[in-house]
Short mmCIF file of C-alpha atoms and ligand atoms in Angstrom, two decimals:
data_model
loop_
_atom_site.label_atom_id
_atom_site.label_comp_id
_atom_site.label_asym_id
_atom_site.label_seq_id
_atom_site.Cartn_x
_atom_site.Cartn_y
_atom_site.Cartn_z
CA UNK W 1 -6.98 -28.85 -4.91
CA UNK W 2 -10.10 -27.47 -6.44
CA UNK W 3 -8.12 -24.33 -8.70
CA UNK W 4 -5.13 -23.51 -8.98
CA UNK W 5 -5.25 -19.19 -9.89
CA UNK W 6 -1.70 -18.99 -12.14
CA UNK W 7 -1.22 -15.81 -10.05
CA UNK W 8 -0.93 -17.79 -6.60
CA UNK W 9 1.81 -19.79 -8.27
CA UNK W 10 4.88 -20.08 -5.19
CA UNK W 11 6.16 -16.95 -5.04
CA UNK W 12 7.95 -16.87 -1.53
CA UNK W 13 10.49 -13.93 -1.61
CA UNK W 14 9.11 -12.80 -4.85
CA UNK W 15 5.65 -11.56 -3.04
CA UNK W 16 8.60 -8.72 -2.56
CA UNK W 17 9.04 -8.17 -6.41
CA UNK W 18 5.29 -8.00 -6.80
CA UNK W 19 4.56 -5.39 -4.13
CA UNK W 20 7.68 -3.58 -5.10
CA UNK W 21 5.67 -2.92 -8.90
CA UNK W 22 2.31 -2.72 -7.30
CA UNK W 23 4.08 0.33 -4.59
CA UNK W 24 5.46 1.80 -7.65
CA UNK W 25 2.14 1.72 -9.88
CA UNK W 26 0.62 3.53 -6.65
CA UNK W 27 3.42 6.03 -6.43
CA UNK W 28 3.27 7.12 -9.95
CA UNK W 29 -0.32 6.79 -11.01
CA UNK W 30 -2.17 6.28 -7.67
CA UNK W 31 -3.30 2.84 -8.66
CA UNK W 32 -4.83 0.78 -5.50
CA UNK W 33 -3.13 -2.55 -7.00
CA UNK W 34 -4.55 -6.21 -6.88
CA UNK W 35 -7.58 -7.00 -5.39
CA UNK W 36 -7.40 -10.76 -4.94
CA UNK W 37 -10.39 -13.06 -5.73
CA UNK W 38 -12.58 -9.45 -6.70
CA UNK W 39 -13.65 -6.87 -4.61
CA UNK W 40 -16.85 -9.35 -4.21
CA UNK W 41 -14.65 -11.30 -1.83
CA UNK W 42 -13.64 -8.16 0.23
CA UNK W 43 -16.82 -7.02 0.58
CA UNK W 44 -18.20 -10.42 1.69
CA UNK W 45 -15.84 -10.53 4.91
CA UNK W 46 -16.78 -7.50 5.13
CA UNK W 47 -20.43 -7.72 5.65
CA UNK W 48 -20.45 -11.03 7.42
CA UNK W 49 -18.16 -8.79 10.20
CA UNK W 50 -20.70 -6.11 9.97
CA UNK W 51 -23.71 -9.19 11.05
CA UNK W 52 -21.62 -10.79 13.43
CA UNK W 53 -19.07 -7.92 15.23
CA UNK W 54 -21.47 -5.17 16.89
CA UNK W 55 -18.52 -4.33 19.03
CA UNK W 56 -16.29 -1.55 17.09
CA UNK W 57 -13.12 -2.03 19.52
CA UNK W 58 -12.53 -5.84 18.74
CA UNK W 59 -9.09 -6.31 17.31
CA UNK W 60 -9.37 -7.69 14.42
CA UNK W 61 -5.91 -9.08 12.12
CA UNK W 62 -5.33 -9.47 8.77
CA UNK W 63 -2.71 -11.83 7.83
CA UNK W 64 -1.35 -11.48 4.60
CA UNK W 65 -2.77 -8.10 4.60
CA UNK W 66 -1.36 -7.38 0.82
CA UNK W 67 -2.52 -3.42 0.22
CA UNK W 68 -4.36 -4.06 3.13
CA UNK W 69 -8.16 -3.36 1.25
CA UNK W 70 -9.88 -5.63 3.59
CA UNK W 71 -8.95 -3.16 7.06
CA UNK W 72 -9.70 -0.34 4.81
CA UNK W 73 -12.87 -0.94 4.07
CA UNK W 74 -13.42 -2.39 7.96
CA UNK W 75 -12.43 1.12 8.59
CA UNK W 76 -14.71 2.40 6.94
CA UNK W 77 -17.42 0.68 8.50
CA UNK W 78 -16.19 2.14 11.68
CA UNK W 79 -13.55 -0.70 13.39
CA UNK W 80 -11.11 1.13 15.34
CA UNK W 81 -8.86 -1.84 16.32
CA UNK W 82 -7.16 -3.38 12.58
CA UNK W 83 -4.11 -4.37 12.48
CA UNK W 84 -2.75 -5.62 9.01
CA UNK W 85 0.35 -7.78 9.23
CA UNK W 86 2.28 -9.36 6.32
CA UNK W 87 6.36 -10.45 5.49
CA UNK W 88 6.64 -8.50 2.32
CA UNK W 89 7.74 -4.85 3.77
CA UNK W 90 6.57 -2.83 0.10
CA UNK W 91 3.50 -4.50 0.80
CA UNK W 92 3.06 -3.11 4.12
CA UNK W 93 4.72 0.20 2.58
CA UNK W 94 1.87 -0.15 0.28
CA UNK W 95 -0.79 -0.82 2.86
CA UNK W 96 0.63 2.55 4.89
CA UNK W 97 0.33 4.33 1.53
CA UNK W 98 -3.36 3.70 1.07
CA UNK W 99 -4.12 3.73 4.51
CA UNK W 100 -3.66 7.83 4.91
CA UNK W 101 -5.45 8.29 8.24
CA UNK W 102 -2.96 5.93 9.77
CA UNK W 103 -5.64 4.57 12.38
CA UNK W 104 -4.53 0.93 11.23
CA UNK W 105 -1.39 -0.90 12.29
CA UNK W 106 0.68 -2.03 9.90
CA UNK W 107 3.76 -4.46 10.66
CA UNK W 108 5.99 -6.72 8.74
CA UNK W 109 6.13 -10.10 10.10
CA UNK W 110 6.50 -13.86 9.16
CA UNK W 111 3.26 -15.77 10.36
CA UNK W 112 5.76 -18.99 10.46
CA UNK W 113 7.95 -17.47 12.64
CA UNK W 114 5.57 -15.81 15.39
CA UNK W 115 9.17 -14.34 17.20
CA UNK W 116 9.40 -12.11 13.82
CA UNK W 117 6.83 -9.10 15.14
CA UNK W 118 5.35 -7.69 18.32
CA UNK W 119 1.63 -7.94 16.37
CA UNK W 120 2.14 -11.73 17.55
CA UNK W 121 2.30 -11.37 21.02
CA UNK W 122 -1.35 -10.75 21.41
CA UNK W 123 -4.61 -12.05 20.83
CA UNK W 124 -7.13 -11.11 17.93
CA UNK W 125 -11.30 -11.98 18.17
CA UNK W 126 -10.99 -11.95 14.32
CA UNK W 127 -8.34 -12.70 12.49
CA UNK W 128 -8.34 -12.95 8.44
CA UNK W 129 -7.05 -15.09 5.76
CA UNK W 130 -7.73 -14.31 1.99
CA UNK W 131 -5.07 -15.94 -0.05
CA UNK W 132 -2.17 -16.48 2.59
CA UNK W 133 -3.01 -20.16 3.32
CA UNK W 134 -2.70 -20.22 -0.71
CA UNK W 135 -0.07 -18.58 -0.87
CA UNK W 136 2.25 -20.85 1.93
CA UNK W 137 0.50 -23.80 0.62
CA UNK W 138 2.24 -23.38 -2.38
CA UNK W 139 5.45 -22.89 -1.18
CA UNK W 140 7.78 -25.24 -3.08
CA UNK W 141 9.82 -26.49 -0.20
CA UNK W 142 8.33 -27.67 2.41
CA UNK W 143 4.86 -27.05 1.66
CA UNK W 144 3.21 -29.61 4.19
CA UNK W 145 5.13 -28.40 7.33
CA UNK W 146 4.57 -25.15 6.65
CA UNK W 147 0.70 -25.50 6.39
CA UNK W 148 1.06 -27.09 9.67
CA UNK W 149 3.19 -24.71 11.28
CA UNK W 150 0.33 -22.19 10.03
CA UNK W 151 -2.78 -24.14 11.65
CA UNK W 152 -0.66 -24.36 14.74
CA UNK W 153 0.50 -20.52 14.79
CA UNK W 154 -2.75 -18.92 13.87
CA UNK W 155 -4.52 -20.67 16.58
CA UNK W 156 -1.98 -18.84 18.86
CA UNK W 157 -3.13 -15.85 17.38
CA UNK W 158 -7.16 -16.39 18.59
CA UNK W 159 -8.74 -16.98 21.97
CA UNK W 160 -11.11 -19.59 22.83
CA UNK W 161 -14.42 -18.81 20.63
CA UNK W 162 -12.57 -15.94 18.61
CA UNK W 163 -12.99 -16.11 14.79
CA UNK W 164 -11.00 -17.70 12.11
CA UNK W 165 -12.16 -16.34 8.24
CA UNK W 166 -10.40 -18.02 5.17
CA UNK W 167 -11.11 -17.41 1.70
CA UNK W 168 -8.91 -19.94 -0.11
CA UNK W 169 -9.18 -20.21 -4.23
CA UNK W 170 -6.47 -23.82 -4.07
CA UNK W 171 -8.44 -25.88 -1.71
CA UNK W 172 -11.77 -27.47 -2.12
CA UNK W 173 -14.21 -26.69 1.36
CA UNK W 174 -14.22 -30.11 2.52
CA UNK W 175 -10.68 -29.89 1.88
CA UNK W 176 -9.98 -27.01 3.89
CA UNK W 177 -12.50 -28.19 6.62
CA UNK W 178 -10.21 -31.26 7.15
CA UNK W 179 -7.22 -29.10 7.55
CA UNK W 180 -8.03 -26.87 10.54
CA UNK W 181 -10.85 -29.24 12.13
CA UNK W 182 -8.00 -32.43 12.11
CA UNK W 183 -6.24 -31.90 15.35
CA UNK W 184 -9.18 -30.05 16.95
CA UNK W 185 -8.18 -26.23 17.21
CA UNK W 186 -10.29 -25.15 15.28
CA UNK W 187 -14.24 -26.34 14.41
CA UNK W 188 -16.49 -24.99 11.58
CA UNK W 189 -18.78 -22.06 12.91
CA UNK W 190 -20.08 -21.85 8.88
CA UNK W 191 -19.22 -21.79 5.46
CA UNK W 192 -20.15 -18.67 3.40
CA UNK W 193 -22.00 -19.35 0.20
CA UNK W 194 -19.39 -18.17 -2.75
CA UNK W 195 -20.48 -18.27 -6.59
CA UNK W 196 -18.18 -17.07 -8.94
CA UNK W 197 -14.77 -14.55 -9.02
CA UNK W 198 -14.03 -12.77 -12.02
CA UNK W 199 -10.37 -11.84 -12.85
CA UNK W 200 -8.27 -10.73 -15.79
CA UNK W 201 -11.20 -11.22 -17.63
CA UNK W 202 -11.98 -14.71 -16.21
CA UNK W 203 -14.67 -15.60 -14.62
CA UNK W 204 -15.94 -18.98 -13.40
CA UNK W 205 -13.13 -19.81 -11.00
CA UNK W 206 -14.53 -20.67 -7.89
CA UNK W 207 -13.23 -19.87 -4.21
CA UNK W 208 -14.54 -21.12 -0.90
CA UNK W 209 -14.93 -19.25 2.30
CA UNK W 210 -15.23 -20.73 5.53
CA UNK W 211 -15.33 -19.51 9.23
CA UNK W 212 -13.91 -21.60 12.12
CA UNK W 213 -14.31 -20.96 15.47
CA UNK W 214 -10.94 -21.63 17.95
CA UNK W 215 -11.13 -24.29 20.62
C1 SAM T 301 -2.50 -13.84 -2.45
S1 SAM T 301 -1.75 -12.57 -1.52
C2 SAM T 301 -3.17 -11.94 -0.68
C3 SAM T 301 -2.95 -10.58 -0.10
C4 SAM T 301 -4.16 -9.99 0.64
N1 SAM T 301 -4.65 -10.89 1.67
C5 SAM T 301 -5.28 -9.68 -0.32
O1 SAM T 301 -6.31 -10.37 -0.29
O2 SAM T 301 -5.12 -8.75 -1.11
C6 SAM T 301 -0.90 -13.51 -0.26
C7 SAM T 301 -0.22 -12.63 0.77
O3 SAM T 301 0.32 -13.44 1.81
C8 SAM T 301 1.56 -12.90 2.20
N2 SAM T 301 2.29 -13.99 2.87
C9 SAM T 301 2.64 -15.19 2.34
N3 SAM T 301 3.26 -15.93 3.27
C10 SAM T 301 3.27 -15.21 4.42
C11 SAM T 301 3.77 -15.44 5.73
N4 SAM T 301 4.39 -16.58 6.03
N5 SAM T 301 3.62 -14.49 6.68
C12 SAM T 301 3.02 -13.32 6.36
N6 SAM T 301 2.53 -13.03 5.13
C13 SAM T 301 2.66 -13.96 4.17
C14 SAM T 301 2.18 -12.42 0.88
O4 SAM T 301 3.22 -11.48 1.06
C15 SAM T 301 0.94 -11.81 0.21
O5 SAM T 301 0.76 -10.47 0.55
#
């Protein structure tokens, strides 16, 4: 692993604990919570989708969505299809919170477990990854299977030629390259050049971002 961000330590069921302080810090002071990796890293996804999706109807997915930043500022740049998915329900209360408009979906739902929610049952051009393949790659039981049950599931998720983003701070490129290329579902389209990410007054921690295209 190339870093190791102490705030991506396992968390599992506490992700739940975390959103539950980040939806009350938004409740009583209106604060938008934790932007992970820097709002560089949203805004880089974001303008690579910009370059690459003309089409404003293309369903798009985040998984993991957090507080769901990411759609928001899709939104913004006029995407009408988002749909922000993730297993900790006061982060999707969160997500609903900022989102006011309501225009993006928001579901609960256990990417390892693709029976958990309806937003699995279809297909998604784009779908989204920053800090979720962290995240269940540091689960502390059974971290391999579940990485595998992840490159398996997510390719579900995408048709033939659809999109794939990651932005992963716990896995070197080459490392992550080797994941979703190794059983062929997935090749590299390109990876995104990434310099630094500054947080909690840190900066020099590096993350990698990489597009794959699905087979
Ligand atoms: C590091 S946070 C990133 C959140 C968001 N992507 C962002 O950038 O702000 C990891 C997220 O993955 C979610 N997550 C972890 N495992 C998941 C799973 N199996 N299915 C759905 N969401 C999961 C967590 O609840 C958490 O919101």
């Amino acid at each position: 692993m190339s870093c190791s961000h102490p705030n991506l330590e396992p968390r599992n069921s506490s992700w739940d604990d975390f959103y539950k302080t980040e939806l009350h810090n938004y409740n009583d002071h209106g604060e938008e919570g934790e932007v992970w990796f820097g709002m560089q890293s949203v805004n880089r996804v974001v303008r690579w989708i910009v370059k690459e999706i003309s089409e404003k109807t293309t369903p798009i997915l985040d998984l993991g969505c957090g507080n769901g930043m990411v759609l928001l500022k899709l939104e913004e740049e006029g995407y009408i299809n988002l749909t922000g998915v993730d297993y900790s329900q006061p982060a999707i209360l969160l997500a609903k919170s900022l989102a006011q408009n309501g225009q993006i979906k928001y579901e609960t739902g256990d990417l390892l477990d693709l029976s958990s929610s309806a937003v699995f049952t279809t297909k998604y051009d784009v779908v989204l990854d920053k800090g979720t393949y962290d995240a269940i790659s540091l689960s502390p039981d059974g971290a391999l299977q579940k990485r595998l049950a992840y490159v398996e599931n997510v390719h579900k998720l995408i048709p033939i030629g659809g999109y794939l983003w990651i932005t992963s701070c716990n896995w070197t490129s080459s490392e992550i390259i080797s994941h979703f290329t190794a059983n062929s579902k997935f090749s590299l389209r390109e990876e995104i050049p990434v310099k630094q990410f500054k947080f909690g007054g840190q900066v020099g921690q590096t993350v990698c971002c990489l597009v794959f295209q699905a087979a």
